[in-house]
mmCIF file of C-alpha atoms in Angstrom:
data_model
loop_
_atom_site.group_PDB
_atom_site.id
_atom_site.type_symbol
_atom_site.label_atom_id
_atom_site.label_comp_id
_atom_site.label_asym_id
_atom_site.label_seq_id
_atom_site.Cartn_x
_atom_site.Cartn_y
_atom_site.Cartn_z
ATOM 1 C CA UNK A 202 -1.209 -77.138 -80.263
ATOM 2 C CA UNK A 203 0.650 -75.961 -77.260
ATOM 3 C CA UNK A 204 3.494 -78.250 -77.095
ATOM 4 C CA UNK A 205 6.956 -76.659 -76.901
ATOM 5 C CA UNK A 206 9.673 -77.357 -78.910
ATOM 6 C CA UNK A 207 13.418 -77.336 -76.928
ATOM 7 C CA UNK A 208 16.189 -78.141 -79.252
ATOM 8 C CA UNK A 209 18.913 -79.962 -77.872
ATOM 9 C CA UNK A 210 22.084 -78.296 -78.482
ATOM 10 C CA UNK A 211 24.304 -81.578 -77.584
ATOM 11 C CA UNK A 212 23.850 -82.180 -81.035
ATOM 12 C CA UNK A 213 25.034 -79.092 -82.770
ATOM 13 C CA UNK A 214 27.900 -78.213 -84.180
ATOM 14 C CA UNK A 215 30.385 -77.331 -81.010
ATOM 15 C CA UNK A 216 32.450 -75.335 -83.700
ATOM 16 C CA UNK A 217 29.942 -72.621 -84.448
ATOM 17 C CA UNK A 218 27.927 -72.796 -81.250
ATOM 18 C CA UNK A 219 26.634 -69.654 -81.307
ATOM 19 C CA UNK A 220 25.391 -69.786 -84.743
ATOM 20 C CA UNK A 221 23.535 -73.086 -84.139
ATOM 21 C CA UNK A 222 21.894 -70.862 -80.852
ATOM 22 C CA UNK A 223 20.500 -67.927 -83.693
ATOM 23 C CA UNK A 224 19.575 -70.989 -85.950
ATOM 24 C CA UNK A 225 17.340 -72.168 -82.999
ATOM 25 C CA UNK A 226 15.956 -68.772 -82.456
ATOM 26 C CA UNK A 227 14.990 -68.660 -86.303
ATOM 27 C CA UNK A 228 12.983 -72.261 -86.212
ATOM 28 C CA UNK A 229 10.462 -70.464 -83.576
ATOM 29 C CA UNK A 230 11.590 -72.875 -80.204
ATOM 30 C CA UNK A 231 10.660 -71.905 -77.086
ATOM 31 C CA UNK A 232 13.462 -72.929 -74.911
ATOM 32 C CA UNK A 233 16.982 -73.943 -75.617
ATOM 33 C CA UNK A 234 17.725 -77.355 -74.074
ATOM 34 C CA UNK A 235 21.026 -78.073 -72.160
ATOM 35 C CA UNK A 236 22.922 -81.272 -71.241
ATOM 36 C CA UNK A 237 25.509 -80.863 -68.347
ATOM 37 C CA UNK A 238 27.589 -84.628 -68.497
ATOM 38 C CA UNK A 239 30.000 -85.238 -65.640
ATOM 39 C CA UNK A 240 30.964 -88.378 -66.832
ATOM 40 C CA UNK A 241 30.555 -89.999 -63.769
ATOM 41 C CA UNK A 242 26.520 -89.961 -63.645
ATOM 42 C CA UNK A 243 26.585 -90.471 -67.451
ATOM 43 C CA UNK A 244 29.279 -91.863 -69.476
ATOM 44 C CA UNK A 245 30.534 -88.866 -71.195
ATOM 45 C CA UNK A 246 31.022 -85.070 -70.515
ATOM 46 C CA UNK A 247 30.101 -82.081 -72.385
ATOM 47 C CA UNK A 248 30.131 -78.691 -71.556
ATOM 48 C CA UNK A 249 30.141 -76.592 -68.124
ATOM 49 C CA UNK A 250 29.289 -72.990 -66.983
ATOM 50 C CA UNK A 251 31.924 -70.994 -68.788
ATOM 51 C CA UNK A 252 29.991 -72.132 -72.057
ATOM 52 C CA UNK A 253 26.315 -71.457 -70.116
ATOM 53 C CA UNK A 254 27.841 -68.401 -69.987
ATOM 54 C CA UNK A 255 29.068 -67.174 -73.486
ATOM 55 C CA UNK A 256 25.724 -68.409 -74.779
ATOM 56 C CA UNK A 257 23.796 -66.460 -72.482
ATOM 57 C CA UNK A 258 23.763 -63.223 -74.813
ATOM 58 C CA UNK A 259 23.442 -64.860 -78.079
ATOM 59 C CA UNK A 260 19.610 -65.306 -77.505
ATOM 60 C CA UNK A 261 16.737 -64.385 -75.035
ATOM 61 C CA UNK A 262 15.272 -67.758 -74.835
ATOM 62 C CA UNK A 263 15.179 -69.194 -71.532
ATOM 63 C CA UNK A 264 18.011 -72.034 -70.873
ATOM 64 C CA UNK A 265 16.426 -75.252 -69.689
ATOM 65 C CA UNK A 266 20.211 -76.933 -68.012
ATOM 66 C CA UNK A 267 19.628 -80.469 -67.837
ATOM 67 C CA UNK A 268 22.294 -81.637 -64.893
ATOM 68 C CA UNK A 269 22.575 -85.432 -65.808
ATOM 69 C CA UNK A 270 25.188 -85.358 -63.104
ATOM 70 C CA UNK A 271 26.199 -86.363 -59.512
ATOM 71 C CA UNK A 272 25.623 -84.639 -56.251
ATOM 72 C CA UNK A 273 23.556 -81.441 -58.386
ATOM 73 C CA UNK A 274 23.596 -79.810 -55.270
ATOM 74 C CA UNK A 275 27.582 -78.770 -55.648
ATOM 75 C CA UNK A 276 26.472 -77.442 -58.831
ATOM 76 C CA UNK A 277 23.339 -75.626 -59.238
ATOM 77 C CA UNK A 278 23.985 -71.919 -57.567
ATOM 78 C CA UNK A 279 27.185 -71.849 -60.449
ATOM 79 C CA UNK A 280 24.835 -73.001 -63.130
ATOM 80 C CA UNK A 281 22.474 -70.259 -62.262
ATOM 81 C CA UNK A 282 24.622 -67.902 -61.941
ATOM 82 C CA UNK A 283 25.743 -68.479 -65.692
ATOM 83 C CA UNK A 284 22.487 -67.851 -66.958
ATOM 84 C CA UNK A 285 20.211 -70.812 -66.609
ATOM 85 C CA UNK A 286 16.638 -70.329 -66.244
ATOM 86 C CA UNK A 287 15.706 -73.744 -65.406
ATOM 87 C CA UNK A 288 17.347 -76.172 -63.447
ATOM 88 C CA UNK A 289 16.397 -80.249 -63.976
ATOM 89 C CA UNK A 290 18.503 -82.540 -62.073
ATOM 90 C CA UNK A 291 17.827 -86.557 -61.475
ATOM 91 C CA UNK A 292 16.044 -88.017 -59.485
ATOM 92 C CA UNK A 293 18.694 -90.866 -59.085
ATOM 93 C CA UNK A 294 21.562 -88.525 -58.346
ATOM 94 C CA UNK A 295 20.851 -87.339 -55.157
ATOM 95 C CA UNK A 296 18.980 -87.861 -51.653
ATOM 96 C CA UNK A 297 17.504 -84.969 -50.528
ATOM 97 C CA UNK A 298 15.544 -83.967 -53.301
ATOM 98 C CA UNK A 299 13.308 -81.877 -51.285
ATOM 99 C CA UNK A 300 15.937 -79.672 -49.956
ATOM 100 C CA UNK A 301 17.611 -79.383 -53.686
ATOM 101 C CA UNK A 302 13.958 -78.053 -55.137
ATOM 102 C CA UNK A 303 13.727 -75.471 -52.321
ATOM 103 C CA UNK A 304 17.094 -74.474 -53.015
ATOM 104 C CA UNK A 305 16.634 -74.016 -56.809
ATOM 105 C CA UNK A 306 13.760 -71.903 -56.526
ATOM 106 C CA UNK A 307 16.079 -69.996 -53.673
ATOM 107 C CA UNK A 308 18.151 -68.795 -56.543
ATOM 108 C CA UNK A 309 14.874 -67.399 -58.662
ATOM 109 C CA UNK A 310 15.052 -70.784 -60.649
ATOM 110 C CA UNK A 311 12.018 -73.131 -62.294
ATOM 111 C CA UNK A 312 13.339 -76.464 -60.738
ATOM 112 C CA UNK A 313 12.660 -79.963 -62.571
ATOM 113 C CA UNK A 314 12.999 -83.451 -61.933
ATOM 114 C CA UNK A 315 14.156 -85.896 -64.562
ATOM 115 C CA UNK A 316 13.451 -89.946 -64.823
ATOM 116 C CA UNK A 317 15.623 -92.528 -66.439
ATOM 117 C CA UNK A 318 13.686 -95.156 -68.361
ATOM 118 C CA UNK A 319 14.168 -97.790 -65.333
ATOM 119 C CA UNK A 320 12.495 -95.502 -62.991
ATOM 120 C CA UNK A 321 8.942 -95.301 -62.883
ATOM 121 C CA UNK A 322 6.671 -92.107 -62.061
ATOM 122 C CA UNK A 323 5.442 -93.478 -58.894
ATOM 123 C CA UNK A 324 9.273 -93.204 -57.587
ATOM 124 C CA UNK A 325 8.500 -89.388 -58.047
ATOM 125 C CA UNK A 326 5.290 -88.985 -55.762
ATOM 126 C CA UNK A 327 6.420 -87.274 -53.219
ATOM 127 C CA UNK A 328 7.945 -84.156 -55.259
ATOM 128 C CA UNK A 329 5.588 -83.326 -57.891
ATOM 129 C CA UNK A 330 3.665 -80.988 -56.183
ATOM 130 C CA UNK A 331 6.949 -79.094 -55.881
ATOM 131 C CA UNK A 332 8.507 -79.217 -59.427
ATOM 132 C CA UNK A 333 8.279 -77.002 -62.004
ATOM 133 C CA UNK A 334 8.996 -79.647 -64.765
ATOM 134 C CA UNK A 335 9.357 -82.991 -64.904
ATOM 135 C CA UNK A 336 11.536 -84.773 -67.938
ATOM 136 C CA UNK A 337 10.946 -87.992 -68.659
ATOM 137 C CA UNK A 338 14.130 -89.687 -70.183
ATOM 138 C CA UNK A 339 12.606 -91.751 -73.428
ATOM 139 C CA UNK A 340 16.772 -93.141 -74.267
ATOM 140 C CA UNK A 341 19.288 -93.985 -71.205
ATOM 141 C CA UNK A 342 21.053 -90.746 -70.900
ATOM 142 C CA UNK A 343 24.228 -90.486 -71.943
ATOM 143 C CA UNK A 344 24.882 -90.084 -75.505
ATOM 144 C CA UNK A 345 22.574 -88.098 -78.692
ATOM 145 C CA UNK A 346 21.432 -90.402 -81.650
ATOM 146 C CA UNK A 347 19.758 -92.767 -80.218
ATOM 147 C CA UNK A 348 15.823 -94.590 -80.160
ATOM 148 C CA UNK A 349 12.730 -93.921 -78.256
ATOM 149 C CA UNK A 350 12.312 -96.497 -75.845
ATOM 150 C CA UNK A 351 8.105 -97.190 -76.713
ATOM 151 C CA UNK A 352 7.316 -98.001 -73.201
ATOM 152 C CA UNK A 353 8.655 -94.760 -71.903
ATOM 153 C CA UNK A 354 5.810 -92.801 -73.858
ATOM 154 C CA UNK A 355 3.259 -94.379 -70.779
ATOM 155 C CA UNK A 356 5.049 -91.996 -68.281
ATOM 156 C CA UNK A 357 3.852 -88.917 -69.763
ATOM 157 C CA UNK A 358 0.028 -90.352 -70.079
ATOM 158 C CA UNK A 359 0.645 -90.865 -66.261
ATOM 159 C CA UNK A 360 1.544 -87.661 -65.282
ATOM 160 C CA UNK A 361 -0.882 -86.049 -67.481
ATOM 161 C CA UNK A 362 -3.343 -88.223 -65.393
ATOM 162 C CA UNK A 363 -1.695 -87.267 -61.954
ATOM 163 C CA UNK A 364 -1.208 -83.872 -62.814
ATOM 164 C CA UNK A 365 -5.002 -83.652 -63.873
ATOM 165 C CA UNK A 366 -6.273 -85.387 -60.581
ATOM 166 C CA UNK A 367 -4.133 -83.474 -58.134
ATOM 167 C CA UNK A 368 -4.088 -79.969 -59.534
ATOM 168 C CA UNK A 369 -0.509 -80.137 -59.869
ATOM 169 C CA UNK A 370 1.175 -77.503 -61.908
ATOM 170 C CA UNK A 371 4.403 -79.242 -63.974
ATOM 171 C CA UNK A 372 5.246 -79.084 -67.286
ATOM 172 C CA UNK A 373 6.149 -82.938 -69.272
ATOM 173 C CA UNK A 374 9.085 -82.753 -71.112
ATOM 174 C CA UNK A 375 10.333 -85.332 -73.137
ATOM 175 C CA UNK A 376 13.789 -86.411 -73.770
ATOM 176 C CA UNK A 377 15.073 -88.993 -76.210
ATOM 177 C CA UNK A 378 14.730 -90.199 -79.973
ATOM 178 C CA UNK A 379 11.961 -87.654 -80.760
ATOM 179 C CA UNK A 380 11.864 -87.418 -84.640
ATOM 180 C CA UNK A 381 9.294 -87.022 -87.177
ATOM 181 C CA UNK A 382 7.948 -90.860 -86.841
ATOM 182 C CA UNK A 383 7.902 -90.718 -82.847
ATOM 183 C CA UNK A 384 6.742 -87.106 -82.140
ATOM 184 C CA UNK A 385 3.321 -88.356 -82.718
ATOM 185 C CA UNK A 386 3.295 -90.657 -80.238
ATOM 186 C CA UNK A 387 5.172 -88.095 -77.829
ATOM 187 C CA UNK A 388 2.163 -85.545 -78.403
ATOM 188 C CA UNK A 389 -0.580 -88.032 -78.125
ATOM 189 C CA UNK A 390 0.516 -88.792 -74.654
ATOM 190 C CA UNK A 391 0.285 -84.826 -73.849
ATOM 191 C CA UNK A 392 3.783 -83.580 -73.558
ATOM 192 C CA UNK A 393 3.590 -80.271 -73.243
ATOM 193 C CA UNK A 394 7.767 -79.797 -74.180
ATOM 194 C CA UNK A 395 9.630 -81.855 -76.556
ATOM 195 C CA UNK A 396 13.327 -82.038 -76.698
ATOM 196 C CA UNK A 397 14.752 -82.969 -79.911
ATOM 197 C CA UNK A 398 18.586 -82.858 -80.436
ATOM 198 C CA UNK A 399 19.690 -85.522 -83.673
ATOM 199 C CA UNK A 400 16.574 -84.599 -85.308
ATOM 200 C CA UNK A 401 15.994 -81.527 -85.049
ATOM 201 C CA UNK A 402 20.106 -80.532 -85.828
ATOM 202 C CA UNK A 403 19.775 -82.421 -88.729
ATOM 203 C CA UNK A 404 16.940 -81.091 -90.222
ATOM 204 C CA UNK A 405 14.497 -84.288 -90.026
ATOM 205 C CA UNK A 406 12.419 -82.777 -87.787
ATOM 206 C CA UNK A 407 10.339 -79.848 -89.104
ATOM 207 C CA UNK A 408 8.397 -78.669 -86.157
ATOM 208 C CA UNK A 409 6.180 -75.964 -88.452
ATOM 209 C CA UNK A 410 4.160 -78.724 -89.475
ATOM 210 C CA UNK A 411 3.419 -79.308 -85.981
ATOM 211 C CA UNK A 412 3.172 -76.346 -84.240
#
């Protein structure tokens, strides 16, 4: 199986950050998922660049920054300038969405595009030719802990399909509720990167048997 594993660090232990990073190194993940809040796009707020920042030598695994926030284009020459690798914004936080991908790959960046559950992948037609990644949002965003939304699983058999049909190039990550009874599901539909933050933290999802 190719599938990726990105662990989530919204839900590790903010105290020991930097331990929780080596833990992820040690459970054989591939990228190191994180969730930029602003509060504004999403209800709460996390963690900002100074923190990309003192992470960025605790491991060599590429950062995946997930900007759940508005206007991403204040924000994303900072972001990789404190060490992020990858760069996924939403699609519902900004208009020119064109302009923001150019500009992400301007910096050296892989650029993705990310999907709350209300919006569906035809909404993204127009960009995926130019994305890097595209993250399909399986809980509203916003908060760690909570269920995979069933009908949000379609989205990835969709893009599989549209990626297979136009020769696109994108990775499918998933986002949301991914735990030992759902990953199934999640695979099944061909994601080729699964974020897992609750779970995986927690120890309920062991992705050896998987991988």
């Amino acid at each position: 199986m190719n599938t990726k594993l990105s662990p989530s660090i919204l839900a590790a232990d903010f105290s020991r950050l930097g331990d929780q990073i080596r833990d992820v190194d040690r459970a054989g993940a591939e990228y190191i998922h994180i969730d930029v809040m602003d509060g504004q796009f999403v209800p709460q707020i996390t963690y900002g660049q100074p923190v990309i920042q003192a992470l960025r030598p605790k491991t060599q695994l590429p950062f995946d920054v997930h900007l759940m926030v508005e206007k991403p284009e204040l924000m994303v020459e900072s972001f990789a300038e404190a060490g992020a690798d990858w760069i996924t914004f939403h699609l519902e936080s900004t208009v020119h969405i064109d302009r923001l991908i150019q500009r992400i790959h301007a910096l050296g960046k892989k650029a993705g595009i990310s999907i709350v559950p209300s919006t569906p992948v035809s909404a993204l037609t127009e960009v995926l030719a130019a994305v890097d990644l595209v993250l399909v949002m399986t809980v509203n965003p916003g908060f760690g802990g909570q269920k995979l939304l069933p009908h949000c699983v379609d989205k990835i058999k969709k893009l599989v399909e549209l990626r297979k049909q136009h020769g696109y190039h994108y990775r499918i990550s998933v986002d949301g509720g991914v735990n030992e009874k759902t990953l199934p599901a999640v695979l099944n539909a061909g994601a080729d990167i699964v974020v897992s933050g609750s779970a995986f933290f927690s120890g309920a999802l062991q992705w050896e048997k998987n991988a």
